[in-house]
Structures are given as C-alpha cells and as structure tokens.
Amino acid sequence: MDEIVAEFIKRTILKIPMAEMMTILKAWDFLPESQLQTINFRKRKESLVHDLVMLCEEKHANVNDAALLDIIYTQFHRHQKVWDVFQMTKEPGEDIDLFDMKQFKSSFKKILQRALKNVSVTFKDAEENAVWIRIAWGTQCKKPNQYKPTYVVYYSQTPYAFISSSRLRSSIPLLGQALTVASKHHRIVKMDFRSRYLDSLKAIVFKQYNQTFETHNATTPLQERNLGLDINIDSRIIHENIIEKDRVQRVTQEIFGDYPQPRLEFAQYKLETKFKSDLNRGILAERKEPLRCLVKFSSPNLLEALKSLAPAGIADAPLSPLLTCIPQKRMNYFKIKDK
C-alpha cells in the first residue's frame, strides 16, 4: 500500500464519528471482524486511526478499497452533499432494452476513461437496484483528486440519476454522456430540483408516498364529517369559526395528505415581468428591460412548514398552487414570466 492510499484511508477514517466507526468499518467489509475486535476503540482517535491504517497496509489496500470506504461514509452522511436530479429520455418509439448492471458499469467506465486519461471510477451496489458511483477527476497531466469526487446514485431501469453538486462543472457534460450511453438513453437534462435530502428527492421523483392533489369542493355535508374538535373546546366559539376551521383542515389534508412530508430545505421563485401602466409617463414606463425579483422560502422542512401555515392562521387556505405544486411538478426552482 503506497503513501497516497494510506493518506486517503487515514483522512476518510478521521471523518467518521466514533459512534459510527464500527458500523461503517463492518459495512466496508475489508477488515475481518476478528481483526477489528483486536482494536481498542476507546483510545484517542489519532492512535486508533494509526492502528486501522496499519491493518489496511497489511492487507495491501488499494485506491478502489479506499474509495469504497469513502462511498460508505458518504452513504451514512448523504445529507452533507447537495444533490441535483437529472432526467434521461429515449427517442420516441424506441424499444425498452433489458438492463444489465455489469454491462452498465463497464460501459460507463470505458466512456470516461476514453475521454479522460486520469479518472478513477468506483461502484457500490445498494438497495432497490441502485448503484452508487464515485468519480475522482484528474486531467491529462494530473492524477485523480480523491478529495473532490463526484457521486452519482443511479436506479437501474429508471430515467433518473442523482448527482452531487460539484465545482467541476466542466465534468458534467462528460458524466451525462456516460450515463445516457451506459443506461441506453438518448438525452439527459438537469431538472430544477435539488436538495440535501437524497431520500426525499427519490420519494418525490418516484412518487413513493401517498400524496394526492384533489379539488377543494368536497361534496360531503359538514354534519356527516368528524370535525376533530377538542371535547374541551370553549363553547363561546361561534359556529362560523368551527366551519372555517373544518374547511381549512379539510383543504390542507386534501393537498398535503395526513402523512409526513418529504424533506426539502427551500423553494426559489424568479419573477420576470414588464412594467404595465395606462399612464404614458414615468421612468418605469419607459423601461424596456423586465423587472426581476427573486423570492426564496427556506425551512428545515419546507413542505411541513407550508402544510402548517393555514391551520395556524398564518395564510389562507388553499395555499397558492406555486407553493403546493412542488412535489407534483418535481421541482423547487421556478421561473415566472409574463404569458
């Protein structure tokens, strides 16, 4: 094991919290459990890392082994990345081919290596027919930088891929080409949809939760439905307020459902409109460039926050479709222009 691999493994292990150390090392499955049991995990972390690196050296760990450990760490801490969603399409009328994961990996790797002399590609199979791909980019003259990789999560036989945001934007076209060719698609586009919460992006893209978008004019008479009121409610509350609370609760449930919402941190809206006035005077009336405005809603759990607005009396029900359509449209970047 050379010094570069040893340093790579050392840096990766140093990132792992002590509470997760044994779990991640077992998931790595590189060091036998019998060897791990000989390690004192209560000692100082620097000393522990030294002992683990020595064990890796005895087993002649290579770059691919170290990259697998980094993938496992990233799987445990996927929320530390920002994930973009990419959608691929086939040509109209194109037949659906049988998917072969081994062929996909081989094709993906060959495309990158033919285009770029120095690139390191590592695969790790995951649940739900997914594969995690770690790409460390180099140049024609420099070795791959193992500390600034790009991660891709691809679910076989689907048109979607989730890619970690990277400063190496020049690598995205090549990465997109490798994905489309290897998965036997024709075209790939970046969706206006990103988040730190990979599982929530997947749930929304694959519609893996029971969200419904119904109309708000329910026909069930009020007296036939349970208002869900507290039995200790103040009797002085007037009947109209009870009816309104029930309506707000019903409309909110129709839009968001009665289950936890997928977790997103923000939604961004860019407005672009021309100034309109019946008066033929003023600075804005002569302006040819459109007025631009950006509004960003942020929250640790944006959809849950939006769901609570109307019942809390902060907003009217129903909320604007621009806010409630996020899961349906599978996007949280919006551009609003004049028709």
Short mmCIF file of C-alpha atoms in Angstrom, two decimals:
data_model
loop_
_atom_site.label_atom_id
_atom_site.label_comp_id
_atom_site.label_asym_id
_atom_site.label_seq_id
_atom_site.Cartn_x
_atom_site.Cartn_y
_atom_site.Cartn_z
CA MET A 1 0.00 0.00 0.00
CA ASP A 2 1.59 3.27 -1.08
CA GLU A 3 1.58 6.54 0.86
CA ILE A 4 -1.20 8.08 -1.27
CA VAL A 5 -3.64 5.26 -0.44
CA ALA A 6 -2.60 5.30 3.24
CA GLU A 7 -3.27 9.05 3.46
CA PHE A 8 -6.60 8.63 1.65
CA ILE A 9 -7.75 5.94 4.13
CA LYS A 10 -6.46 7.97 7.07
CA ARG A 11 -8.40 11.10 6.06
CA THR A 12 -11.57 9.10 5.48
CA ILE A 13 -11.43 7.36 8.86
CA LEU A 14 -10.74 10.66 10.61
CA LYS A 15 -14.06 11.97 9.23
CA ILE A 16 -16.04 9.08 10.74
CA PRO A 17 -17.67 9.88 14.12
CA MET A 18 -16.56 7.47 16.84
CA ALA A 19 -20.16 6.36 17.45
CA GLU A 20 -20.36 5.16 13.83
CA MET A 21 -16.83 3.81 13.47
CA MET A 22 -17.53 0.10 13.98
CA THR A 23 -20.75 0.20 11.94
CA ILE A 24 -19.04 1.79 8.93
CA LEU A 25 -15.98 -0.45 9.12
CA LYS A 26 -18.20 -3.55 9.22
CA ALA A 27 -20.19 -2.24 6.23
CA TRP A 28 -16.88 -1.72 4.40
CA ASP A 29 -16.17 -5.43 4.90
CA PHE A 30 -12.48 -5.02 4.12
CA LEU A 31 -11.03 -5.71 7.55
CA PRO A 32 -12.17 -9.03 9.09
CA GLU A 33 -14.26 -8.71 12.25
CA SER A 34 -11.69 -10.82 14.09
CA GLN A 35 -9.09 -8.11 13.40
CA LEU A 36 -11.45 -5.30 14.38
CA GLN A 37 -12.03 -6.98 17.74
CA THR A 38 -8.31 -6.65 18.50
CA ILE A 39 -8.52 -2.86 18.18
CA ASN A 40 -9.16 -0.71 21.24
CA PHE A 41 -11.83 1.73 20.08
CA ARG A 42 -11.66 3.65 23.35
CA LYS A 43 -8.24 5.09 22.71
CA ARG A 44 -7.59 8.52 21.20
CA LYS A 45 -8.83 8.80 17.65
CA GLU A 46 -5.42 9.62 16.16
CA SER A 47 -3.96 6.45 17.70
CA LEU A 48 -6.98 4.41 16.60
CA VAL A 49 -6.64 5.66 13.03
CA HIS A 50 -2.96 4.72 13.01
CA ASP A 51 -3.80 1.14 14.07
CA LEU A 52 -6.52 0.82 11.43
CA VAL A 53 -4.26 2.14 8.67
CA MET A 54 -1.62 -0.40 9.69
CA LEU A 55 -4.18 -3.21 9.35
CA CYS A 56 -5.11 -1.89 5.90
CA GLU A 57 -1.46 -1.86 4.94
CA GLU A 58 -1.10 -5.49 5.99
CA LYS A 59 -3.98 -6.35 3.66
CA HIS A 60 -2.47 -4.33 0.80
CA ALA A 61 -5.41 -1.96 0.39
CA ASN A 62 -5.59 -0.16 -2.96
CA VAL A 63 -7.28 3.01 -4.19
CA ASN A 64 -10.50 1.17 -5.01
CA ASP A 65 -10.71 -0.21 -1.46
CA ALA A 66 -10.22 3.28 -0.05
CA ALA A 67 -12.83 4.71 -2.44
CA LEU A 68 -15.36 2.10 -1.27
CA LEU A 69 -14.84 3.21 2.33
CA ASP A 70 -15.45 6.80 1.23
CA ILE A 71 -18.68 5.78 -0.55
CA ILE A 72 -19.94 4.04 2.60
CA TYR A 73 -19.14 7.11 4.70
CA THR A 74 -20.99 9.27 2.18
CA GLN A 75 -24.00 6.93 2.26
CA PHE A 76 -24.21 7.44 6.02
CA HIS A 77 -23.78 11.22 5.63
CA ARG A 78 -25.52 11.84 2.32
CA HIS A 79 -27.19 14.97 3.75
CA GLN A 80 -23.78 16.69 3.75
CA LYS A 81 -23.99 16.85 -0.06
CA VAL A 82 -26.32 18.85 -2.25
CA TRP A 83 -27.98 16.56 -4.81
CA ASP A 84 -29.22 17.53 -8.26
CA VAL A 85 -31.76 15.42 -10.15
CA PHE A 86 -31.12 14.54 -13.79
CA GLN A 87 -33.72 13.00 -16.11
CA MET A 88 -32.93 10.91 -19.16
CA THR A 89 -35.19 10.17 -22.11
CA LYS A 90 -35.27 7.78 -25.03
CA GLU A 91 -36.19 8.52 -28.63
CA PRO A 92 -39.94 8.33 -29.39
CA GLY A 93 -40.89 4.75 -30.17
CA GLU A 94 -37.54 3.41 -29.02
CA ASP A 95 -37.73 -0.09 -27.54
CA ILE A 96 -37.02 -0.68 -23.86
CA ASP A 97 -33.84 -2.74 -23.55
CA LEU A 98 -33.14 -5.31 -20.87
CA PHE A 99 -30.86 -3.79 -18.26
CA ASP A 100 -27.59 -5.48 -17.37
CA MET A 101 -25.80 -3.88 -14.39
CA LYS A 102 -22.45 -5.44 -15.27
CA GLN A 103 -22.67 -4.04 -18.81
CA PHE A 104 -23.76 -0.65 -17.47
CA LYS A 105 -20.70 -0.40 -15.20
CA SER A 106 -18.31 -1.49 -17.93
CA SER A 107 -19.74 0.93 -20.49
CA PHE A 108 -19.86 3.86 -18.02
CA LYS A 109 -16.23 3.37 -17.00
CA LYS A 110 -14.95 2.95 -20.58
CA ILE A 111 -16.60 6.16 -21.76
CA LEU A 112 -14.96 8.22 -19.01
CA GLN A 113 -11.56 6.58 -19.40
CA ARG A 114 -11.54 7.04 -23.17
CA ALA A 115 -12.29 10.74 -22.81
CA LEU A 116 -10.05 11.39 -19.83
CA LYS A 117 -6.71 9.72 -19.19
CA ASN A 118 -6.70 10.19 -15.43
CA VAL A 119 -10.05 9.33 -13.86
CA SER A 120 -10.93 6.95 -11.05
CA VAL A 121 -14.35 5.25 -11.07
CA THR A 122 -15.67 3.10 -8.21
CA PHE A 123 -19.06 1.35 -7.98
CA LYS A 124 -21.02 0.08 -5.00
CA ASP A 125 -24.34 -1.72 -5.35
CA ALA A 126 -27.10 -0.61 -3.00
CA GLU A 127 -30.70 -1.46 -2.17
CA GLU A 128 -33.59 -1.06 -4.62
CA ASN A 129 -31.43 -1.91 -7.65
CA ALA A 130 -29.38 1.24 -7.13
CA VAL A 131 -25.70 1.72 -7.76
CA TRP A 132 -23.53 4.38 -6.15
CA ILE A 133 -20.76 5.68 -8.41
CA ARG A 134 -17.78 7.67 -7.19
CA ILE A 135 -15.75 9.57 -9.77
CA ALA A 136 -12.43 11.19 -8.86
CA TRP A 137 -11.44 13.56 -11.66
CA GLY A 138 -7.95 14.20 -12.93
CA THR A 139 -6.62 15.81 -16.10
CA GLN A 140 -4.46 14.60 -18.94
CA CYS A 141 -1.44 15.55 -16.83
CA LYS A 142 -2.60 15.18 -13.21
CA LYS A 143 -3.69 12.14 -11.23
CA PRO A 144 -7.32 11.97 -9.98
CA ASN A 145 -8.04 14.19 -6.99
CA GLN A 146 -9.53 11.73 -4.50
CA TYR A 147 -10.65 14.52 -2.17
CA LYS A 148 -13.04 16.29 -4.57
CA PRO A 149 -15.04 13.45 -6.10
CA THR A 150 -18.47 13.46 -7.71
CA TYR A 151 -21.08 10.96 -6.52
CA VAL A 152 -23.84 9.53 -8.69
CA VAL A 153 -26.77 7.44 -7.49
CA TYR A 154 -28.50 5.67 -10.36
CA TYR A 155 -31.54 3.42 -10.06
CA SER A 156 -31.46 0.80 -12.79
CA GLN A 157 -34.23 0.76 -15.40
CA THR A 158 -35.32 4.30 -14.45
CA PRO A 159 -34.63 7.57 -16.28
CA TYR A 160 -33.36 9.35 -13.15
CA ALA A 161 -29.92 9.91 -11.69
CA PHE A 162 -28.97 11.89 -8.59
CA ILE A 163 -25.63 13.67 -8.80
CA SER A 164 -23.81 15.51 -6.02
CA SER A 165 -23.12 19.14 -6.80
CA SER A 166 -19.53 19.76 -7.79
CA ARG A 167 -17.34 22.75 -8.53
CA LEU A 168 -16.02 20.86 -11.54
CA ARG A 169 -18.87 21.92 -13.79
CA SER A 170 -16.82 21.11 -16.88
CA SER A 171 -17.12 17.42 -16.00
CA ILE A 172 -20.94 17.36 -16.07
CA PRO A 173 -21.34 17.01 -19.89
CA LEU A 174 -18.97 14.03 -19.94
CA LEU A 175 -20.69 12.50 -16.94
CA GLY A 176 -24.08 12.97 -18.60
CA GLN A 177 -22.82 11.32 -21.78
CA ALA A 178 -21.54 8.32 -19.84
CA LEU A 179 -24.86 7.94 -18.03
CA THR A 180 -27.03 8.18 -21.14
CA VAL A 181 -24.97 5.79 -23.22
CA ALA A 182 -24.43 3.23 -20.44
CA SER A 183 -28.13 3.22 -19.49
CA LYS A 184 -29.18 3.18 -23.18
CA HIS A 185 -30.96 6.51 -23.18
CA HIS A 186 -30.75 9.26 -25.79
CA ARG A 187 -30.74 12.56 -23.87
CA ILE A 188 -30.20 13.86 -20.33
CA VAL A 189 -31.33 17.14 -18.75
CA LYS A 190 -30.84 18.66 -15.33
CA MET A 191 -34.16 19.17 -13.55
CA ASP A 192 -34.93 22.28 -11.48
CA PHE A 193 -34.88 20.14 -8.37
CA ARG A 194 -32.18 19.86 -5.71
CA SER A 195 -31.85 19.19 -2.00
CA ARG A 196 -29.55 17.81 0.66
CA TYR A 197 -32.10 15.11 1.38
CA LEU A 198 -31.49 12.43 -1.22
CA ASP A 199 -34.21 10.12 0.13
CA SER A 200 -36.83 12.87 -0.16
CA LEU A 201 -35.81 13.67 -3.74
CA LYS A 202 -36.14 9.98 -4.57
CA ALA A 203 -39.55 9.73 -2.86
CA ILE A 204 -40.88 12.70 -4.85
CA VAL A 205 -39.34 11.72 -8.21
CA PHE A 206 -40.55 8.12 -7.96
CA LYS A 207 -43.84 9.12 -6.28
CA GLN A 208 -43.17 6.77 -3.41
CA TYR A 209 -45.58 8.40 -0.99
CA ASN A 210 -49.34 8.82 -0.95
CA GLN A 211 -49.64 12.47 -1.87
CA THR A 212 -52.91 13.35 -3.62
CA PHE A 213 -53.91 16.57 -5.36
CA GLU A 214 -57.67 16.74 -5.10
CA THR A 215 -60.16 19.55 -5.71
CA HIS A 216 -61.24 21.66 -2.77
CA ASN A 217 -65.01 21.45 -3.32
CA ALA A 218 -65.79 18.37 -1.26
CA THR A 219 -69.43 17.33 -1.55
CA THR A 220 -69.75 15.57 1.83
CA PRO A 221 -72.08 17.62 4.06
CA LEU A 222 -70.43 19.17 7.07
CA GLN A 223 -72.66 17.35 9.53
CA GLU A 224 -71.62 13.98 8.11
CA ARG A 225 -67.92 14.55 8.78
CA ASN A 226 -65.98 14.42 12.02
CA LEU A 227 -64.73 17.90 12.82
CA GLY A 228 -61.96 16.52 15.01
CA LEU A 229 -62.66 19.20 17.64
CA ASP A 230 -61.33 19.05 21.18
CA ILE A 231 -64.07 17.92 23.58
CA ASN A 232 -62.97 20.71 25.94
CA ILE A 233 -63.40 23.42 23.31
CA ASP A 234 -64.70 26.75 24.56
CA SER A 235 -68.46 26.78 23.94
CA ARG A 236 -68.33 30.51 23.22
CA ILE A 237 -66.62 29.91 19.87
CA ILE A 238 -69.18 30.78 17.23
CA HIS A 239 -70.40 28.20 14.72
CA GLU A 240 -68.88 30.07 11.77
CA ASN A 241 -65.41 29.66 13.22
CA ILE A 242 -65.96 25.92 13.63
CA ILE A 243 -66.99 25.66 9.98
CA GLU A 244 -63.96 27.64 8.81
CA LYS A 245 -61.54 25.59 10.91
CA ASP A 246 -63.01 22.43 9.48
CA ARG A 247 -62.72 23.75 5.94
CA VAL A 248 -59.08 24.74 6.44
CA GLN A 249 -58.27 21.35 7.94
CA ARG A 250 -60.01 19.51 5.11
CA VAL A 251 -58.39 21.55 2.34
CA THR A 252 -54.94 21.13 3.93
CA GLN A 253 -55.39 17.38 4.20
CA GLU A 254 -56.58 17.13 0.58
CA ILE A 255 -53.47 18.92 -0.62
CA PHE A 256 -50.79 17.51 1.67
CA GLY A 257 -52.33 14.28 2.97
CA ASP A 258 -52.14 13.14 6.60
CA TYR A 259 -48.63 11.69 6.48
CA PRO A 260 -45.14 13.19 6.94
CA GLN A 261 -43.96 15.27 4.01
CA PRO A 262 -40.71 14.62 2.11
CA ARG A 263 -37.99 16.87 3.44
CA LEU A 264 -36.82 19.81 1.33
CA GLU A 265 -34.97 22.88 2.60
CA PHE A 266 -36.07 25.56 0.14
CA ALA A 267 -38.03 26.64 -2.90
CA GLN A 268 -36.88 29.50 -5.11
CA TYR A 269 -39.02 31.65 -7.41
CA LYS A 270 -37.66 34.04 -10.04
CA LEU A 271 -40.17 36.57 -11.31
CA GLU A 272 -39.63 38.40 -14.58
CA THR A 273 -42.29 40.85 -15.75
CA LYS A 274 -42.59 44.07 -17.73
CA PHE A 275 -43.97 47.19 -16.12
CA LYS A 276 -47.53 47.88 -17.25
CA SER A 277 -49.31 51.18 -16.84
CA ASP A 278 -52.04 53.18 -18.54
CA LEU A 279 -50.06 56.34 -17.88
CA ASN A 280 -47.53 57.17 -20.61
CA ARG A 281 -45.03 58.73 -18.29
CA GLY A 282 -42.57 57.83 -15.59
CA ILE A 283 -39.21 56.11 -15.51
CA LEU A 284 -40.60 52.57 -15.28
CA ALA A 285 -42.98 53.09 -18.19
CA GLU A 286 -40.02 53.74 -20.49
CA ARG A 287 -38.04 50.77 -19.22
CA LYS A 288 -37.50 48.09 -21.85
CA GLU A 289 -35.83 45.57 -19.57
CA PRO A 290 -38.24 43.47 -17.49
CA LEU A 291 -38.41 43.84 -13.72
CA ARG A 292 -36.78 40.92 -11.93
CA CYS A 293 -37.39 39.63 -8.44
CA LEU A 294 -36.20 36.56 -6.56
CA VAL A 295 -38.10 35.05 -3.62
CA LYS A 296 -36.74 32.13 -1.63
CA PHE A 297 -38.63 30.17 1.03
CA SER A 298 -36.35 28.30 3.45
CA SER A 299 -37.07 25.93 6.30
CA PRO A 300 -35.55 22.79 7.85
CA ASN A 301 -38.64 21.05 6.44
CA LEU A 302 -40.29 23.32 3.91
CA LEU A 303 -43.26 21.14 2.93
CA GLU A 304 -44.22 20.53 6.56
CA ALA A 305 -43.90 24.25 7.20
CA LEU A 306 -46.18 25.06 4.26
CA LYS A 307 -48.63 22.43 5.45
CA SER A 308 -48.90 24.16 8.85
CA LEU A 309 -49.46 27.71 7.55
CA ALA A 310 -53.24 27.65 7.01
CA PRO A 311 -54.16 25.67 10.16
CA ALA A 312 -52.03 28.11 12.17
CA GLY A 313 -53.92 31.05 10.69
CA ILE A 314 -50.82 32.49 9.02
CA ALA A 315 -52.13 32.03 5.46
CA ASP A 316 -55.46 31.47 3.74
CA ALA A 317 -56.49 28.04 2.53
CA PRO A 318 -55.87 26.79 -0.04
CA LEU A 319 -52.29 27.99 -0.47
CA SER A 320 -51.10 29.19 -3.85
CA PRO A 321 -50.51 26.34 -6.33
CA LEU A 322 -46.98 27.74 -6.77
CA LEU A 323 -46.29 26.53 -3.24
CA THR A 324 -48.28 23.31 -3.20
CA CYS A 325 -47.21 22.00 -6.63
CA ILE A 326 -43.59 21.31 -5.64
CA PRO A 327 -43.98 17.51 -5.27
CA GLN A 328 -46.32 17.23 -8.25
CA LYS A 329 -44.02 19.15 -10.60
CA ARG A 330 -40.89 17.67 -9.04
CA MET A 331 -39.07 20.97 -8.87
CA ASN A 332 -38.13 23.63 -6.34
CA TYR A 333 -36.69 26.20 -8.76
CA PHE A 334 -39.39 28.19 -10.55
CA LYS A 335 -39.22 30.89 -13.23
CA ILE A 336 -42.35 33.00 -13.55
CA LYS A 337 -42.70 35.12 -16.69
CA ASP A 338 -45.43 37.07 -18.45
CA LYS A 339 -47.62 34.98 -20.72
#
